[in-house]
XYZ file of C-alpha atoms in Angstrom:
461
model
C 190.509 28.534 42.810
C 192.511 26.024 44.285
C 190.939 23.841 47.322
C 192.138 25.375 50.042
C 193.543 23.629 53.208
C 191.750 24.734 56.401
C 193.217 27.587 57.787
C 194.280 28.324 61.139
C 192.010 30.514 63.087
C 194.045 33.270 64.020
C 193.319 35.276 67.530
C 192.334 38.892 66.581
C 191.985 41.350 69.178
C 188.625 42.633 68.774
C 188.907 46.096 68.000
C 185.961 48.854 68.811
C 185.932 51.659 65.994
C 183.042 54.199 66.861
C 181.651 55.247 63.792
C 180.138 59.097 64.242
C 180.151 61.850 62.043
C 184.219 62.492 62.911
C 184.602 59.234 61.708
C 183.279 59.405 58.828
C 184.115 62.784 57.565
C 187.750 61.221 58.329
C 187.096 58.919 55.952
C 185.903 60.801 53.341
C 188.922 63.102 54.157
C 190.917 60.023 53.241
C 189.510 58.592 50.250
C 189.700 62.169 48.905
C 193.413 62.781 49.463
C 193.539 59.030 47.672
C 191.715 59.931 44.923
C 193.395 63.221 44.631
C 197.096 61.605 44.663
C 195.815 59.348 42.162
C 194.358 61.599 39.466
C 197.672 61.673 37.369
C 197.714 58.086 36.954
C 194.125 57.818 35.580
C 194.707 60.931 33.178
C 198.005 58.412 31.948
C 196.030 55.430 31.537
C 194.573 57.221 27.929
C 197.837 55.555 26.562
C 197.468 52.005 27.036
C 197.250 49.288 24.563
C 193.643 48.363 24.132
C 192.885 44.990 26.326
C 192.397 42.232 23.727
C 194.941 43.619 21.206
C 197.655 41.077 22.266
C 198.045 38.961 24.955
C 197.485 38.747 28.762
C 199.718 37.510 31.282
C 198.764 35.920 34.231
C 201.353 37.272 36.483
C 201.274 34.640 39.516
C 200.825 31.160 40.182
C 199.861 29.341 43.284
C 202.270 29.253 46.416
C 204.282 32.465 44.894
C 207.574 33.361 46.896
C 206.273 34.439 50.587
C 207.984 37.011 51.891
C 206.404 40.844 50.363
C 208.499 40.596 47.184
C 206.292 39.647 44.820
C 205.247 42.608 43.659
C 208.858 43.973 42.740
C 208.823 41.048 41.106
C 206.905 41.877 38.506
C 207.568 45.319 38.624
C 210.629 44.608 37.234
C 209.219 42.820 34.666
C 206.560 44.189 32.792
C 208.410 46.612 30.315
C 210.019 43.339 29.067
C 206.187 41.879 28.819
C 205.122 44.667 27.139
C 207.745 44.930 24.567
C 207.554 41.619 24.034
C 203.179 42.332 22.944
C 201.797 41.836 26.449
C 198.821 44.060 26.763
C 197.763 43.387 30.178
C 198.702 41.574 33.564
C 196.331 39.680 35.927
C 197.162 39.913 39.840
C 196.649 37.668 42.510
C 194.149 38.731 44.938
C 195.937 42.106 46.431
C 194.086 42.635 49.882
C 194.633 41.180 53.553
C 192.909 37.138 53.657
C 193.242 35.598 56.885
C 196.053 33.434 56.591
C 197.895 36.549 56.406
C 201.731 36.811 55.038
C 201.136 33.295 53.729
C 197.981 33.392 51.935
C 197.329 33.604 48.026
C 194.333 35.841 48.328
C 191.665 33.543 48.301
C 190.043 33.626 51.837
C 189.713 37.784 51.650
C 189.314 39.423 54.941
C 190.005 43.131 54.652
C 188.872 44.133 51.224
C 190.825 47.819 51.790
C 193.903 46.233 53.397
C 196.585 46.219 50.851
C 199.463 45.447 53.137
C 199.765 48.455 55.558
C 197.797 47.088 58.704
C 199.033 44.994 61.471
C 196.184 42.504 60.771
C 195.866 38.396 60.527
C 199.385 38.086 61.944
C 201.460 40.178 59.352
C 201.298 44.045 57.725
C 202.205 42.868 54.369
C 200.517 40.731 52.371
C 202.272 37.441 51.002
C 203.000 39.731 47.983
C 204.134 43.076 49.924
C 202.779 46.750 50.769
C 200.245 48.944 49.560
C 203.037 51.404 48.156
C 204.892 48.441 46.666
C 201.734 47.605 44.504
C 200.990 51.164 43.406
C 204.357 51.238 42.353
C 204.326 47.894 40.232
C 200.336 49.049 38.693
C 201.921 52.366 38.019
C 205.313 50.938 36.153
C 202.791 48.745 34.265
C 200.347 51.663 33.301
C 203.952 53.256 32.346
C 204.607 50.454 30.113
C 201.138 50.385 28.710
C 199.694 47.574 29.969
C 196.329 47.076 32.017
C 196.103 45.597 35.169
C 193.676 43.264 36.256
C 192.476 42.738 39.735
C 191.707 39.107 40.813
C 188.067 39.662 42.650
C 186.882 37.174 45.272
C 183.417 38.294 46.209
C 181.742 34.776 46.465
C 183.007 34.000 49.982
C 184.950 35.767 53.188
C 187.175 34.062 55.668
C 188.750 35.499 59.181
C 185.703 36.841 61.033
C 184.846 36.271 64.801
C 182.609 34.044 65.765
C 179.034 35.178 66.431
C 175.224 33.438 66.775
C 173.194 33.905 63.520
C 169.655 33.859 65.013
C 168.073 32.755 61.655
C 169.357 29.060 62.058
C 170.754 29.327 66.095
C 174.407 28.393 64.878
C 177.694 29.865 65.864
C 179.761 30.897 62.376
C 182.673 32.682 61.449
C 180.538 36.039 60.506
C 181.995 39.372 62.660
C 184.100 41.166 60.627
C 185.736 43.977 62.287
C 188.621 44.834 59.610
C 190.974 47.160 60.700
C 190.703 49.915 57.753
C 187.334 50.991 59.057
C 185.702 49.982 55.691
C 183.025 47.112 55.049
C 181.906 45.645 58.392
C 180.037 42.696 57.846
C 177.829 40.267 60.364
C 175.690 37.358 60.259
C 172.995 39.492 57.938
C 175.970 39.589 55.023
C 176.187 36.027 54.578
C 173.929 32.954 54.227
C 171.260 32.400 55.870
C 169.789 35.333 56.283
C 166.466 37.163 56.122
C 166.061 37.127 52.764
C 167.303 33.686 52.031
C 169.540 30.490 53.351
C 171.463 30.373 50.197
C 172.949 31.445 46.555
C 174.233 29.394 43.643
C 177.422 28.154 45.768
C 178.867 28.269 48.873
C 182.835 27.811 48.992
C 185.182 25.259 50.759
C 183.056 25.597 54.334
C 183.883 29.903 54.346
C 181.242 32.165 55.364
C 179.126 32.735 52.138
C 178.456 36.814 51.064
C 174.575 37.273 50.382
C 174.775 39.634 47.016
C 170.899 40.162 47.559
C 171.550 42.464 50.922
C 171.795 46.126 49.417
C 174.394 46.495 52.408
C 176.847 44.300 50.584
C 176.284 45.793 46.942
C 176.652 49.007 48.009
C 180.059 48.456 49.664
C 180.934 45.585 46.858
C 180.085 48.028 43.886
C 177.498 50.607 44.516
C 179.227 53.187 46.895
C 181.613 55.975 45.934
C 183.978 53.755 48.880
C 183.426 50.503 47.074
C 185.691 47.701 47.144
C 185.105 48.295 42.839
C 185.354 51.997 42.715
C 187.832 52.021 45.189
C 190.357 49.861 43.401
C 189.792 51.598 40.104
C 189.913 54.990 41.649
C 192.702 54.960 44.097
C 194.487 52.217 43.317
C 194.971 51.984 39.464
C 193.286 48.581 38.550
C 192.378 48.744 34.611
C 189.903 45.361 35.015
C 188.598 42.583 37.011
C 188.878 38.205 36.960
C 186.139 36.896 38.343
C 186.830 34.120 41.194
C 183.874 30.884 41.286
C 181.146 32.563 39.441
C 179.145 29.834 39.478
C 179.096 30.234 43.522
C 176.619 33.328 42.321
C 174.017 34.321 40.241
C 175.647 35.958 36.819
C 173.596 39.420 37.494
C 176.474 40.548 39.821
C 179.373 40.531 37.459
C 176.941 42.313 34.881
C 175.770 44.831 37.959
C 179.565 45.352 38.848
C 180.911 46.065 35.202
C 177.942 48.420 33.869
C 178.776 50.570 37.725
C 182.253 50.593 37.252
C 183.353 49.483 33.684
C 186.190 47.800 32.867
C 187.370 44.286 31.170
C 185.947 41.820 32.809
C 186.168 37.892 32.725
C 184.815 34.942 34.695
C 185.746 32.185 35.997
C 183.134 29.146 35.618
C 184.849 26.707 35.564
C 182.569 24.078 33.156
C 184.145 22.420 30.408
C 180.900 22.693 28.162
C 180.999 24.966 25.449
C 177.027 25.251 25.475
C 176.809 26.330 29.923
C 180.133 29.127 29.288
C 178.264 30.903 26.534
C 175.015 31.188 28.702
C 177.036 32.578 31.481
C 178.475 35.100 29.113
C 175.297 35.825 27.528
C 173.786 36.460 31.439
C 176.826 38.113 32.814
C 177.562 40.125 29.617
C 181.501 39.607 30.171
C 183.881 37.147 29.045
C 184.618 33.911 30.939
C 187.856 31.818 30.437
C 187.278 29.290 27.541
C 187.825 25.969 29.852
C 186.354 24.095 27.173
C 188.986 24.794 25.045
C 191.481 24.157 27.871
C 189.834 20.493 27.826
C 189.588 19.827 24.206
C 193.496 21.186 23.965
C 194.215 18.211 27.080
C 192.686 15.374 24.709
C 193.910 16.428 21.910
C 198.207 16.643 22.548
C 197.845 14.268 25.799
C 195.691 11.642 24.235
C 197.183 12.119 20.879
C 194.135 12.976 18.723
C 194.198 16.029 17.066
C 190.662 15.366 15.667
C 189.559 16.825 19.380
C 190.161 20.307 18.121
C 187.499 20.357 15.871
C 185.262 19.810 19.285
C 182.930 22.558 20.138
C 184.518 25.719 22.408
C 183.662 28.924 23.293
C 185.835 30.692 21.483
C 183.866 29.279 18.435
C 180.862 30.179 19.683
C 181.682 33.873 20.593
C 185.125 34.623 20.102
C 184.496 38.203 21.412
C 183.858 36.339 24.714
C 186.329 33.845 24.953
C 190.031 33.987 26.891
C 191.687 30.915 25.735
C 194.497 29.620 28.211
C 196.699 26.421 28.232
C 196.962 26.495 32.395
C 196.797 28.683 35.217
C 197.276 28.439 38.886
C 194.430 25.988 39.701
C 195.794 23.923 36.751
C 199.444 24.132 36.255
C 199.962 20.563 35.386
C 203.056 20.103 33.061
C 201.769 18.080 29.323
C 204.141 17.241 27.063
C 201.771 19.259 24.313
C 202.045 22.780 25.867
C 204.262 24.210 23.001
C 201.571 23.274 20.894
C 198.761 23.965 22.639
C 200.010 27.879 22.747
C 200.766 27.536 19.128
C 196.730 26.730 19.282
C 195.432 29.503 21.019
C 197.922 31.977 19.417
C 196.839 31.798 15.987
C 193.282 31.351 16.664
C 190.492 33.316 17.868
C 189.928 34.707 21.533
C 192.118 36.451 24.268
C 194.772 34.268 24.760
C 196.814 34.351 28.476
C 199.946 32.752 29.114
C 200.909 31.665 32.194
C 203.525 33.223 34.200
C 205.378 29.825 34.862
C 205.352 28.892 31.201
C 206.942 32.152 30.458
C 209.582 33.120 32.787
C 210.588 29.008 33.642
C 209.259 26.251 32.200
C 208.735 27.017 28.438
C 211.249 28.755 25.673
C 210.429 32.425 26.047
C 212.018 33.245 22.517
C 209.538 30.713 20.339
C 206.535 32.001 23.162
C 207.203 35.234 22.147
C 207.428 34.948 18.002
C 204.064 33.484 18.557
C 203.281 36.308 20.774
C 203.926 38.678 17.604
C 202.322 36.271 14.793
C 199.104 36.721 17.265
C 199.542 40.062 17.186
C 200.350 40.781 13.440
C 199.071 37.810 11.510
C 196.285 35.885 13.581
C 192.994 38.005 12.263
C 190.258 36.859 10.900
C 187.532 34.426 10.924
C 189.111 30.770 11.144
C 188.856 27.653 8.626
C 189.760 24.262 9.814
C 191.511 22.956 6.910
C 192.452 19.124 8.144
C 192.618 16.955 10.944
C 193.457 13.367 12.357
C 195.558 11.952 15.228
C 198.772 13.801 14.695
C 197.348 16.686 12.412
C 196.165 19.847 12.644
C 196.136 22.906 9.661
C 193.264 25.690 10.020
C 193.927 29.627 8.725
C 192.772 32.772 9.891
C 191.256 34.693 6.796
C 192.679 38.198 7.562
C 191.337 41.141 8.659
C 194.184 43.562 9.331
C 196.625 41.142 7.786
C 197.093 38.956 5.546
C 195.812 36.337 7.548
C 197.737 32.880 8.098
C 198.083 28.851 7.847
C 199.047 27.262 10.957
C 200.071 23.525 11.020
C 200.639 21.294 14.545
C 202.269 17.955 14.563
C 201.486 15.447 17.032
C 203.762 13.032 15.592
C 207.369 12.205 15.598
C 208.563 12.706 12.150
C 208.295 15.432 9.384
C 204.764 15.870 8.023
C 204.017 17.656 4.386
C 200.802 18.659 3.306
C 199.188 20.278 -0.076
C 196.597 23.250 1.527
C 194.502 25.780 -0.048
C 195.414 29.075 1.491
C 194.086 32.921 0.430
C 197.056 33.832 -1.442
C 197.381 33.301 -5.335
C 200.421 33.055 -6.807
C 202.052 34.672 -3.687
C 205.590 33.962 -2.305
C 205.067 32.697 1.587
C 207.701 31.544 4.857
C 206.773 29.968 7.953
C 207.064 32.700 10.395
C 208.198 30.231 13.556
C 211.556 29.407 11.639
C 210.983 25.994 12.098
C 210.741 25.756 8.317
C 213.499 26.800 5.090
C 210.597 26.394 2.679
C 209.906 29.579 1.033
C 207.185 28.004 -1.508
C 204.959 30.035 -4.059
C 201.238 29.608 -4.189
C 199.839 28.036 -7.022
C 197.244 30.154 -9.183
C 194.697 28.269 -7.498
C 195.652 29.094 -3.758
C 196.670 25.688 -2.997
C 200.491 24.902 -1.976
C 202.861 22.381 -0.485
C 203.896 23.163 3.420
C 205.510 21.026 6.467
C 206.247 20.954 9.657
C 208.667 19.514 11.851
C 207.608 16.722 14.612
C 206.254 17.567 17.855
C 206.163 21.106 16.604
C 204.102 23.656 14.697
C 204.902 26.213 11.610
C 202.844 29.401 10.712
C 202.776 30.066 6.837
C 201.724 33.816 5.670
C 202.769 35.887 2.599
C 206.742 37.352 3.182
């Protein structure tokens, strides 16, 4: 998650909610009319693509279009995503944060304030209503993709201030959000009774104590939890993982064996060895930023050798969501063309990145590697060759034939003998960016190329 810049402190009228049994029976009232308006769409979501079977787009990136339009946006997108092999969409975070209509998500306040109350200076959020984003999740489930819900659980931001009597300081702890759902004071957050602190506290915000049954059971436990409540009643299909490391991995793995669902961290560690322990621990998937590193060295400091580096996706594929950049990253490399040729033939969940997609990137050659991902790229993986401005490796097949993929760093045409799977098999490079149609020898082995600063894909026509 991006640093964020200190937020102003907005003034909330303090609201008193009495909380009796009329209360709560309302409540309960509510959340079952929610659920029961809802049970359509989960009886639909039976016909979506299995996560993991093509690709996932990260629908956002930081400092979207303010305004409550965001989420028409990609409404009016995703059919085109999904035809194109898209299998599911992330989200930015969806509920009320305390910068209000101009925040990203990432200092959550109301965790059941979707955009429908007057709240942190706006109804909306930056992205728009409640209805607006049961609309988009339920176009998306009609297109067959999964939707997955950006969870910040780590830290909270917008409370009043009150004295926590454990240390005698004033913080930013009494939350009084305006849904009626998940109050939260001093005893929530760090210190507390039990202890003065977790793996990480987050950019100076108040820091959620996941030891406090209190918070678990509103986080994940409850039949009103922020989890089952965004599963339930709003349609989410998944969950990302803000700042893991700013807590122990045993949440994650509590939250996904109560609730289910794809799940995927974000620890944020470039070392192969740290992101398959958190795995391991969490029993999830984590994004594979070693990878993203390796991929950096390699096509910005022109050494494709980098690439036979250790990453996660090596070490558990079944774990691993490769990615060239994302919101927190977004920096524009001259390599980035070949860097989603990279994760698009080889193993892992690869994401692209809304940006890349829809503006800075061809969409036509994105989405023919979208496809060979989706119909060649099985298989366990062989590195084949590699030096500065080289790169060939196949996939072996599993549903398919299996492929060759070969990068060039360099500026001129490169031609290389390889030893594929196929003998005495006719083969094209499925990009286009090569005429060769070449024949395998008896032997496997055959002449391919590629063009410079580019990539070609080589499988049996």
């Amino acid at each position: 998650m991006k640093t964020l810049q200190k937020l102003i402190k907005f003034i909330v009228p303090i609201i008193i909610i009495f909380i009796g049994c009329s209360s709560e029976e309302n409540i309960q009232t509510e959340l079952k009319s929610d659920v029961k308006e809802t049970a359509s769409n989960l009886s639909a979501r039976a016909g979506l693509k299995p996560i993991g079977s093509g690709v996932m787009m990260q629908a956002f990136y930081w400092d979207v279009p303010a305004g409550g339009t965001w989420w028409q946006t990609v409404e009016s997108k995703v059919q085109d995503w999904s035809n194109a092999g898209i299998d599911a969409i992330w989200l930015p975070p969806v509920t009320k944060a305390q910068n209000g209509a101009f925040s990203m998500g990432y200092d959550p306040f109301d965790y059941y304030d979707f955009g429908e109350y007057n709240q942190m200076g706006s109804v909306e959020t930056r992205f728009g209503s409640k209805s607006e984003l049961q609309s988009l999740i339920g176009e998306a489930h009609n297109a067959q993709l999964s939707v997955i819900a950006d969870i910040v659980i780590n830290h909270n931001s917008g409370g009043d201030s009150e004295v926590n009597p454990i240390n005698g300081q004033s913080n930013w702890t009494d939350f009084n959000p305006l849904s009626g759902k998940f109050f939260r004071t001093y005893n929530d957050f760090h210190p507390n009774g039990i202890h003065n602190n977790d793996s990480g506290a987050f950019g100076g915000f108040p820091d959620l104590c996941h030891h406090q049954n209190y918070v678990q059971d509103w986080l994940w436990k409850n039949p009103e939890s922020v989890a089952k409540y965004y599963k339930n009643v709003i349609g989410f299909d998944g969950w990302r993982f803000d700042y893991v490391k700013g807590f122990e991995p045993w949440v994650v793995k509590d939250w996904k064996n109560e609730v289910g669902g794809f799940s995927v961290g974000e620890y944020w560690d470039g070392n192969a060895g740290t992101l398959d322990w958190w795995t391991s621990q969490a029993e999830v998937s984590a994004f594979d930023f070693a990878c993203y590193y390796r991929m950096r060295d390699a096509f910005e400091g022109n050494d494709l050798n980098h690439l036979n580096d250790d990453m996660l996706w090596k070490r558990n594929s079944t774990r691993a969501v490769t990615f060239v950049t994302n919101h927190d990253t977004d920096e524009i490399f001259s390599g980035k063309m070949l860097a989603y040729a990279y994760i698009l033939t080889h193993e892992g969940y690869p994401t692209i990145f809304y940006q890349d997609y829809e503006e800075w990137l061809n969409k036509e050659r994105l989405n023919n590697l979208i496809w060979i991902h989706n119909n060649l790229a099985s298989g366990t993986t062989n590195i084949l060759y590699t030096d500065n401005d080289e790169y060939v490796a196949k996939r072996n097949g599993q549903n398919s034939a299996g492929l060759v993929v070969y990068i060039n760093n360099s500026n001129s045409w490169q031609e290389r003998w390889v030893e594929t799977n196929w003998s005495n098999t006719l083969i094209k490079d499925y990009t286009g960016h090569s005429n060769w149609e070449p024949v395998t020898q008896s032997g496997r082995w055959v002449k391919i190329q590629v063009p410079p600063k580019s990539y070609s894909v080589w499988a049996p026509k």
